[in-house]
Coordinates of C-alpha atoms and ligand atoms in Angstrom, one line a residue:
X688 CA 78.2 93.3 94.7
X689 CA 74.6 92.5 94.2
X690 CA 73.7 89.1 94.9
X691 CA 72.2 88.8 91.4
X692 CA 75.7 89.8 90.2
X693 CA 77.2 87.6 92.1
X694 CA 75.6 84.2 91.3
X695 CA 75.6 85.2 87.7
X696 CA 79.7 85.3 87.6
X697 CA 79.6 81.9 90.3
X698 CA 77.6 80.0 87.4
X699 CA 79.1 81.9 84.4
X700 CA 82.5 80.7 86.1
X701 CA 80.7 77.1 86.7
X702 CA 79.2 77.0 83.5
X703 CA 80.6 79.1 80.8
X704 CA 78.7 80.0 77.7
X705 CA 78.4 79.2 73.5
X706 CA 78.7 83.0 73.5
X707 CA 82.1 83.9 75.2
X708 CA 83.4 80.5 74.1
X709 CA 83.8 78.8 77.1
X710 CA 83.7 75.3 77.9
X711 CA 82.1 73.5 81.3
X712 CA 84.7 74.8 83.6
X713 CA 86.9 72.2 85.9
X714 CA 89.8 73.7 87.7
X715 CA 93.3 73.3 86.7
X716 CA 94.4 70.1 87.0
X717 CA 97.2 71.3 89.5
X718 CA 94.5 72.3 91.6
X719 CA 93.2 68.8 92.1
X720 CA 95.0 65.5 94.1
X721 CA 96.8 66.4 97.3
X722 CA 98.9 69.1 96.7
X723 CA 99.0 72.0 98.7
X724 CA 97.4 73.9 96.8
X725 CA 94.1 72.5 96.6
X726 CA 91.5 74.8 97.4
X727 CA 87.6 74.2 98.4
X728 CA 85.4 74.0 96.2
X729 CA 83.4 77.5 97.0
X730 CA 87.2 79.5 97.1
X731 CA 86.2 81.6 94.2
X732 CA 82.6 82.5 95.8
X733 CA 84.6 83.5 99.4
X734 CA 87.1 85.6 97.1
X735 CA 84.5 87.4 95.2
X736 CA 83.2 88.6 98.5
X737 CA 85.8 89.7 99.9
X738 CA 86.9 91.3 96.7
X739 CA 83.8 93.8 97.3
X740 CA 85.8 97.1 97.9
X741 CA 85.5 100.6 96.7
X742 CA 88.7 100.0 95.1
X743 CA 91.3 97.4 93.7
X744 CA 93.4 95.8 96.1
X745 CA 96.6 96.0 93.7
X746 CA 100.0 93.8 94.0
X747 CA 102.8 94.3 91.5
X748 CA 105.5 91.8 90.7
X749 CA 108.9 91.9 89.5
X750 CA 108.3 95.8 90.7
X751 CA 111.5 97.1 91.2
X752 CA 112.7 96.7 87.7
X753 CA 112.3 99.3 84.6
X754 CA 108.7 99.7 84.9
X755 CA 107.5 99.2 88.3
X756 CA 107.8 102.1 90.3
X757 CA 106.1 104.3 87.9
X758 CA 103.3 101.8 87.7
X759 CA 103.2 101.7 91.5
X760 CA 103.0 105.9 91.6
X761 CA 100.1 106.2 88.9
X762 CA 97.8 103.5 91.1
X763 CA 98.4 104.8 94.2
X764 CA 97.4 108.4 92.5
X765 CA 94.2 106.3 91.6
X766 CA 93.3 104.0 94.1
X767 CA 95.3 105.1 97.4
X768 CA 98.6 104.3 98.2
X769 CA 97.9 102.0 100.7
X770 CA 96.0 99.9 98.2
X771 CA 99.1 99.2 96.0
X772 CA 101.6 96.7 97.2
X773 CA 104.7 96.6 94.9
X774 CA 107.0 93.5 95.2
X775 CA 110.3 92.2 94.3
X776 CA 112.7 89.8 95.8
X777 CA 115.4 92.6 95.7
X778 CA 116.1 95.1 98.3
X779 CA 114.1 98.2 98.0
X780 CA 116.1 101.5 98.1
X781 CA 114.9 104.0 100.9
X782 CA 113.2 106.3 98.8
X783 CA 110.7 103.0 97.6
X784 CA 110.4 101.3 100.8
X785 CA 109.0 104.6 102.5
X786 CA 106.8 105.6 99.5
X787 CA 104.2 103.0 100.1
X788 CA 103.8 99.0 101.0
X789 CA 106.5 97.2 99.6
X790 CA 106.7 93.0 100.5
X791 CA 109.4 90.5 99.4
X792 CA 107.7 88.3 96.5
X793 CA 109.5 85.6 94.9
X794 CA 107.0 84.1 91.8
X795 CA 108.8 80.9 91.9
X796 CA 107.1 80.5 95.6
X797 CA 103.8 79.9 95.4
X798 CA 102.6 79.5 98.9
X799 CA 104.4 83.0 99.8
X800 CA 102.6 84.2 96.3
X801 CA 99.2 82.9 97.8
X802 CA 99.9 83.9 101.4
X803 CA 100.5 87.5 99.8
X804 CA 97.1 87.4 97.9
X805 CA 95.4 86.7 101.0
X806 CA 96.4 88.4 103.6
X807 CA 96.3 91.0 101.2
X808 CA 92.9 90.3 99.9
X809 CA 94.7 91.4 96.4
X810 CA 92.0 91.5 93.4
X811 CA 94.0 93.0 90.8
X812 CA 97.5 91.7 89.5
X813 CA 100.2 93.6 87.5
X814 CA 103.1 90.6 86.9
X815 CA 105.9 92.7 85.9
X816 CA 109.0 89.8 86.9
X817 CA 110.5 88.7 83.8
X818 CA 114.2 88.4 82.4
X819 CA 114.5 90.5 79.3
X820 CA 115.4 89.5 75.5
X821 CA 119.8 90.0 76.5
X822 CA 119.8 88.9 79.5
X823 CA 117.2 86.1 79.1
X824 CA 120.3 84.7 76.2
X825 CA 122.7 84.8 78.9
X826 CA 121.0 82.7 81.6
X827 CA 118.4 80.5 79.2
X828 CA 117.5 78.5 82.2
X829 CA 116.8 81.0 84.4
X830 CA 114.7 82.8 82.0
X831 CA 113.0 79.5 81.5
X832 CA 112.0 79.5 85.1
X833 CA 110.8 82.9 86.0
X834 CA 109.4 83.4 82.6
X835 CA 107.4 80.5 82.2
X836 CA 107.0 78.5 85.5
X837 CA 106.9 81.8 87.6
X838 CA 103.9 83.0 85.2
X839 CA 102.3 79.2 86.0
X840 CA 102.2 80.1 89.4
X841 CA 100.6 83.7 88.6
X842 CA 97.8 81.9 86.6
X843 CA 97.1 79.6 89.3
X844 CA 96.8 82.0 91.5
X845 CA 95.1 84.4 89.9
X846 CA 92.5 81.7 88.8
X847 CA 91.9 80.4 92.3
X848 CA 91.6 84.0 93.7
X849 CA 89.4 85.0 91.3
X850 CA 92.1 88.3 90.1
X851 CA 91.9 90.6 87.4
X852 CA 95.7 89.7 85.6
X853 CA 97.7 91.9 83.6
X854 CA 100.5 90.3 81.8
X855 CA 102.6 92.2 79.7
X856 CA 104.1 91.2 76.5
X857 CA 106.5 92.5 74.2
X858 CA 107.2 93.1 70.3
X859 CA 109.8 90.8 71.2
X860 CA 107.1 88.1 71.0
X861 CA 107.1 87.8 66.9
X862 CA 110.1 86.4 64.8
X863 CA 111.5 86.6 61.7
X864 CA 108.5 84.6 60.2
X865 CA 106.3 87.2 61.0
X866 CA 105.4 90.1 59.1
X867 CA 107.4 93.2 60.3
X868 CA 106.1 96.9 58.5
X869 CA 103.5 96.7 59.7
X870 CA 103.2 93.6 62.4
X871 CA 99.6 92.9 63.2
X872 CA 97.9 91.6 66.6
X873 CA 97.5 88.1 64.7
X874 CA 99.9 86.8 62.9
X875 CA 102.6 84.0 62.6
X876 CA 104.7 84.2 66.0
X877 CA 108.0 82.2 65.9
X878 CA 110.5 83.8 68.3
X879 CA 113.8 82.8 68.4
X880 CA 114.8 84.1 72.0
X881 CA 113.6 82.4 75.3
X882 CA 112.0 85.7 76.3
X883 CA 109.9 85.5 73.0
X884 CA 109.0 82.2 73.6
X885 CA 107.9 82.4 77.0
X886 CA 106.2 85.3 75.9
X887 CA 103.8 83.8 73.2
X888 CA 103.8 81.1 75.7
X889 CA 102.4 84.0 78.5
X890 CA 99.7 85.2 75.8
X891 CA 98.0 81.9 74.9
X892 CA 98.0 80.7 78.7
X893 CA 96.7 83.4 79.8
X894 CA 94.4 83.7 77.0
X895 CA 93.7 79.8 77.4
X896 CA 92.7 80.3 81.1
X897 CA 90.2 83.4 80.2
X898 CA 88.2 80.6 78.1
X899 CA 88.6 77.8 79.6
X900 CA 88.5 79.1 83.8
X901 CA 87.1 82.9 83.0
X902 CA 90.1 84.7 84.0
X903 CA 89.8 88.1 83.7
X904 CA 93.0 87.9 81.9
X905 CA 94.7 91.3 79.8
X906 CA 97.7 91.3 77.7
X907 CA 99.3 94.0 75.9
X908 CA 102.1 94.0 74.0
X909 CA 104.7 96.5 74.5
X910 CA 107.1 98.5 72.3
X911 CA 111.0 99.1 73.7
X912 CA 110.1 101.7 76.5
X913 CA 111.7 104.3 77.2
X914 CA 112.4 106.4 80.9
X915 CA 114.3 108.7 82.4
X916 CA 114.3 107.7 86.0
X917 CA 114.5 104.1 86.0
X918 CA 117.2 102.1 84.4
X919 CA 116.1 99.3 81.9
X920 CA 116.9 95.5 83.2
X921 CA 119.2 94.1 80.0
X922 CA 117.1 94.2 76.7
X923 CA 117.7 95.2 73.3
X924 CA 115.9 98.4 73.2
X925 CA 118.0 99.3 76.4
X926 CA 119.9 102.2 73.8
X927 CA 117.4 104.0 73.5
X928 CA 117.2 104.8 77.4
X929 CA 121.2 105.1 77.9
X930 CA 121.6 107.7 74.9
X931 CA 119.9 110.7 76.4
X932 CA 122.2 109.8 79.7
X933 CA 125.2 109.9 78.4
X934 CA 124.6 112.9 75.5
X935 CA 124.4 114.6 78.1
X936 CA 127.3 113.6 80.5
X937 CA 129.9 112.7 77.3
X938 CA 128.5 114.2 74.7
X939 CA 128.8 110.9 72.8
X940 CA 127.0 107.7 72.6
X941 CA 128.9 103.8 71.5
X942 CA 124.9 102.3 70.4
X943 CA 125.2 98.4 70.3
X944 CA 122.9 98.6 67.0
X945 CA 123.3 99.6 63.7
X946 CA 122.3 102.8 62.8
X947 CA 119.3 101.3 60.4
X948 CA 117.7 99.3 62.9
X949 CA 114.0 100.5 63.1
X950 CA 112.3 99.5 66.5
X951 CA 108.8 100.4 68.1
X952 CA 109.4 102.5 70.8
X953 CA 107.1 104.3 73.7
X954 CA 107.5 106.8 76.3
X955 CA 106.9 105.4 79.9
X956 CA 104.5 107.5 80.8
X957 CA 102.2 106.5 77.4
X958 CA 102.9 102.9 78.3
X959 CA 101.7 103.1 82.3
X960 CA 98.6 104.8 81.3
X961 CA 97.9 102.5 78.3
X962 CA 98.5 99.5 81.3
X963 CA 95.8 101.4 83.4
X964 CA 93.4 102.2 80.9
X965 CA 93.0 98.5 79.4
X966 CA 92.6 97.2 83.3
X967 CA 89.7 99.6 83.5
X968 CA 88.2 99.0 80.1
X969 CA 84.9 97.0 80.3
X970 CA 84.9 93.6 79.4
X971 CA 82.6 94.0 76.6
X972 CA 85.0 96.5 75.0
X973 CA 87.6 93.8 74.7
X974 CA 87.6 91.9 71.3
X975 CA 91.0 90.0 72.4
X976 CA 92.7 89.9 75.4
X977 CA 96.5 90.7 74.0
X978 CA 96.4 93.9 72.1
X979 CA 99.3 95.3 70.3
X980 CA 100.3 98.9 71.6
X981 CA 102.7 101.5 69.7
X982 CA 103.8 105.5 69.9
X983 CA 106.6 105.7 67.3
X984 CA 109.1 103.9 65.6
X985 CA 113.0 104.9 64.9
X986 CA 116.6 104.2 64.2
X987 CA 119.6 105.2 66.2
X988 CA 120.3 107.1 63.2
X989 CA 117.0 108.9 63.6
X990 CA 117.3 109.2 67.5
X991 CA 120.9 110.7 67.2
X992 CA 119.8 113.3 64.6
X993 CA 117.0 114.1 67.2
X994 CA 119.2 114.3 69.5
X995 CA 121.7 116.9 67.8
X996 CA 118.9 119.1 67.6
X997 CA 119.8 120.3 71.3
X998 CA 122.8 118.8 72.3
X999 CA 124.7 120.2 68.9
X1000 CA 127.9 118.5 69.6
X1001 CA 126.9 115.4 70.5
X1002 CA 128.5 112.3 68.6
X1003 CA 127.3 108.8 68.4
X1004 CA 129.6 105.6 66.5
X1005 CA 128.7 102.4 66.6
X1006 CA 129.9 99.3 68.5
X1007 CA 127.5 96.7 67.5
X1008 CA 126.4 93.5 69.6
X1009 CA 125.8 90.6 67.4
X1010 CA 123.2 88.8 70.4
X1011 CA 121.2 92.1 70.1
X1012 CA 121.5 92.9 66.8
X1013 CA 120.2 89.3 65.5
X1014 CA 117.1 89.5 68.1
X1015 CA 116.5 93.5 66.9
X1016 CA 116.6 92.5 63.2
X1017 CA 114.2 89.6 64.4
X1018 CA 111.7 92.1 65.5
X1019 CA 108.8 94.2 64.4
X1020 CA 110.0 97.6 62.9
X1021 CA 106.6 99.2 63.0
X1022 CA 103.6 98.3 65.0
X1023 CA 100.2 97.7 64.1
X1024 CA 97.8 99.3 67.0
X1025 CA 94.5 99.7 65.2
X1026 CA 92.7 96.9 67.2
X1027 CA 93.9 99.1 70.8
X1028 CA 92.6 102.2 69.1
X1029 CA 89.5 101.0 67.9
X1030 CA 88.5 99.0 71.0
X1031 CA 89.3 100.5 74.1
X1032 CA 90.1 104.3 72.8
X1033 CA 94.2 103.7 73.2
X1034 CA 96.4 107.4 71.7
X1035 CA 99.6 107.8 72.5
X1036 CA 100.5 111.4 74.3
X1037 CA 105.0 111.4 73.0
X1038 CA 106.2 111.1 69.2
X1039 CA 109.5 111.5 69.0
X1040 CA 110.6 115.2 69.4
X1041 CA 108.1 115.1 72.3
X1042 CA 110.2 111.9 74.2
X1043 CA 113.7 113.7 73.2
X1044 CA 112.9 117.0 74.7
X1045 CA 111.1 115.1 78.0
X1046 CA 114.5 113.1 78.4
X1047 CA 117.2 115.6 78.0
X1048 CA 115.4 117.9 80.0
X1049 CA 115.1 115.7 82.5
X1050 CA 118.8 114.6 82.8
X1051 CA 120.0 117.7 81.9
X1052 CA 118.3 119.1 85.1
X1053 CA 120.1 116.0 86.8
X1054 CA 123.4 116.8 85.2
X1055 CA 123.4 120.3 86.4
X1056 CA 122.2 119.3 89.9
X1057 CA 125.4 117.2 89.8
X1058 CA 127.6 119.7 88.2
X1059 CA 126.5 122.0 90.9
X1060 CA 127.6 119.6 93.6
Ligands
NAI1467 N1 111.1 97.6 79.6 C1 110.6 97.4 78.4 O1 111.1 98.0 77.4 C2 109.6 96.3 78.2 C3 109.1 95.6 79.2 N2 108.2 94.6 78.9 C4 107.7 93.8 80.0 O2 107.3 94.5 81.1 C5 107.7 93.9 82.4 C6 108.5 94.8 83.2 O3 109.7 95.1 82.5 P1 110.9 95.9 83.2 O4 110.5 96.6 84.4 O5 111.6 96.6 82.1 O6 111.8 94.6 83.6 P2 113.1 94.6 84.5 O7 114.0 93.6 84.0 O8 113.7 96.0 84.6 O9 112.5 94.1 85.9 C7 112.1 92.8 86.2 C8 112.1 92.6 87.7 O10 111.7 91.2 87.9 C9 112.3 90.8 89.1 N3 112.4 89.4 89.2 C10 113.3 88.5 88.6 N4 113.1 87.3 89.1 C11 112.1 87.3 90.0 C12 111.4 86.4 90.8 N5 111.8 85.1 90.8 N6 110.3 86.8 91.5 C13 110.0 88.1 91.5 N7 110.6 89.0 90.8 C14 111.6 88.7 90.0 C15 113.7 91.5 89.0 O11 114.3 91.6 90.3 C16 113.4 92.8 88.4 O12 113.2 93.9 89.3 C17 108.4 92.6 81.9 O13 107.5 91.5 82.0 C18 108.8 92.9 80.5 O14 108.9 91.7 79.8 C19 107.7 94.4 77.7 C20 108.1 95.1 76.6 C21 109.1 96.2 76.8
AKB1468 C1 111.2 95.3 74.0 C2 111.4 94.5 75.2 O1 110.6 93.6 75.5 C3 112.6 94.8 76.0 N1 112.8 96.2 76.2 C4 113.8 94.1 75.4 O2 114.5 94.8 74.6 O3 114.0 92.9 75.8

């Protein structure tokens, strides 16, 4: 990095400016006293140094879930596989722990979180751990801690390693307060699950930290998404993912949601590259740092009649779950994206006949492998 670069960011991160709305910066207050996790004063000017590579050094949390693997496979294609360490405090399956690095990362730890950013020298940060809107209701107080506490301990590392963070969020992040046909990026936000409050909570930290400390914080706030290799980790969009699966095995789908329920909903593949593109958008591109993000928006009446299309005898009733059902009809039904579009270029690739026809052919292709066998 040019030295002239260089000092500018040390006193823009001392300093701040009227412009970008920053105040005199101090570090976080659990940076200070006696606790292990103080760090010298000039930490952020040795990080920035050593932060001067080619390309990201990349560390994904909470990796083996839903998302993570496919995140982990469109970095390496970017920036090498060696340069993208995905985490997780499960056990790996073979086919992950030989695909690239893989390291055991609990959030809740932060001295193995920090020992992992150094002797990593990790810049950028994808924090993927999180208990989803179901399951988060089942187990509030674990939710509470890996949702909130654990994303404390991302911050504060982050902040003292001087990290690009992404955080996602969720549509599960307004309530029934807010408006839901369209919901737009600002408006009232009054969750009534512990995964919606902890992720409001995630947005205005992390947005708090980008003014106040000048992290290089970005937010964006998914739909229900949707794959067809990875299984989803207890949410209320999980339908959505287990139709196509068992369409194609049964021939016949029990949904946990009414048929009327309208959803956001996105395609993995839309999502990863959305996640990509908005950690490689200039800074001055970003008007906000939490951006609303959509593809499409159905019913399981819709998806079903999508479905039919191919599988023609395929039949779906209904079996509803009052947890999810209360949190769905909680929800956004359609999401407003303009602000994504406008600012950093965001288009979605998969509407819906696109995403049915990418689905079934893929388990179909699994079903007949398995047939086969
Ligand atoms: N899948 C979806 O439809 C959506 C996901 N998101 C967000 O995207 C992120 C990734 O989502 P998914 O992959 O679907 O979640 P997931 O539930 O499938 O995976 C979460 C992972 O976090 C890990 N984890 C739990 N406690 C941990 C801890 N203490 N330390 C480290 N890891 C821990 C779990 O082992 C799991 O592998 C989450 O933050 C989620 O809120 C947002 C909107 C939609
Ligand atoms: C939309 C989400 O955040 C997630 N899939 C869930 O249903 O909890």
């Amino acid at each position: 990095m040019p030295v002239a670069r260089l000092l500018r960011q040390v006193a823009g991160q001392m300093l701040g400016s009227p412009a970008c709305g920053c105040w005199i910066a101090t570090p976080p207050l659990r940076f200070l006293g006696t606790s292990p996790r103080q760090i010298p004063a000039d930490a952020n000017f040795h990080s920035a140094l050593f932060s001067e590579t080619d390309q990201p050094r990349v560390l994904i949390t909470g990796g083996l879930g839903q998302l993570g693997v496919g995140l982990a496979n469109l970095l390496r294609k970017r920036f090498g596989k060696d340069n993208v360490i995905l985490s997780d405090i499960r056990k790996p399956p073979d086919h992950i722990f030989h695909s690239g690095p893989f390291i055991y990362s609990d959030i809740l730890d932060y001295k193995n979180l920090r020992e992992i950013v150094v002797n990593n020298r990790i810049t950028w940060l994808f924090h993927y751990s999180a208990l989803l809107s179901a399951v988060g209701e089942a187990n509030v107080s674990l939710a509470r801690a890996v949702n909130i506490t654990g994303l404390h301990n991302i911050l504060d590392v982050a902040a003292e390693h001087n990290l690009r963070l992404f955080v996602p969020s969720t549509i599960g992040a307004f309530g029934p307060t807010s408006p839901r046909n369209p919901t737009p990026d600002l408006c009232v936000q009054r969750p009534r699950t512990i995964y919606g409050v902890s992720k409001v909570h995630a947005e205005l930290m992390g947005e708090y930290y980008h003014y106040r400390y000048g992290l290089d914080f970005r937010c964006l706030r998914y739909p229900g998404i949707i794959s067809a290799d990875s299984q989803p980790g207890g949410g209320t969009t999980d339908y959505a993912v287990q139709i196509f699966h068992d369409a194609l095995k049964n021939g016949k789908f029990e949904c946990n949601l009414k048929p009327s329920t309208r959803l956001p909903m996105m395609y993995i593949d839309d999502c990863l590259r959305a996640t990509l593109e908005v950690m490689e958008a200039p800074p001055e591109s970003l008007s906000m740092r939490t951006y609303n993000i959509n593809a499409m928006s159905f019913t399981p009446e819709d998806l079903a009649q999508e479905v039919l299309k191919h599988v023609p005898e395929f039949q779906i009733t209904y079996n509803v779950d009052s947890v999810r059902q209360v949190i769905a009809d909680s929800w956004p039904m359609n999401f407003d994206d303009s602000n994504a579009r406008k600012d950093w270029g965001w288009k979605h690739n998969f509407d819906l006949p696109e995403l049915v026809t990418t689905m079934l052919n893929f388990h179909g292709s699994d079903t007949r492998v398995a047939q086969a066998n």
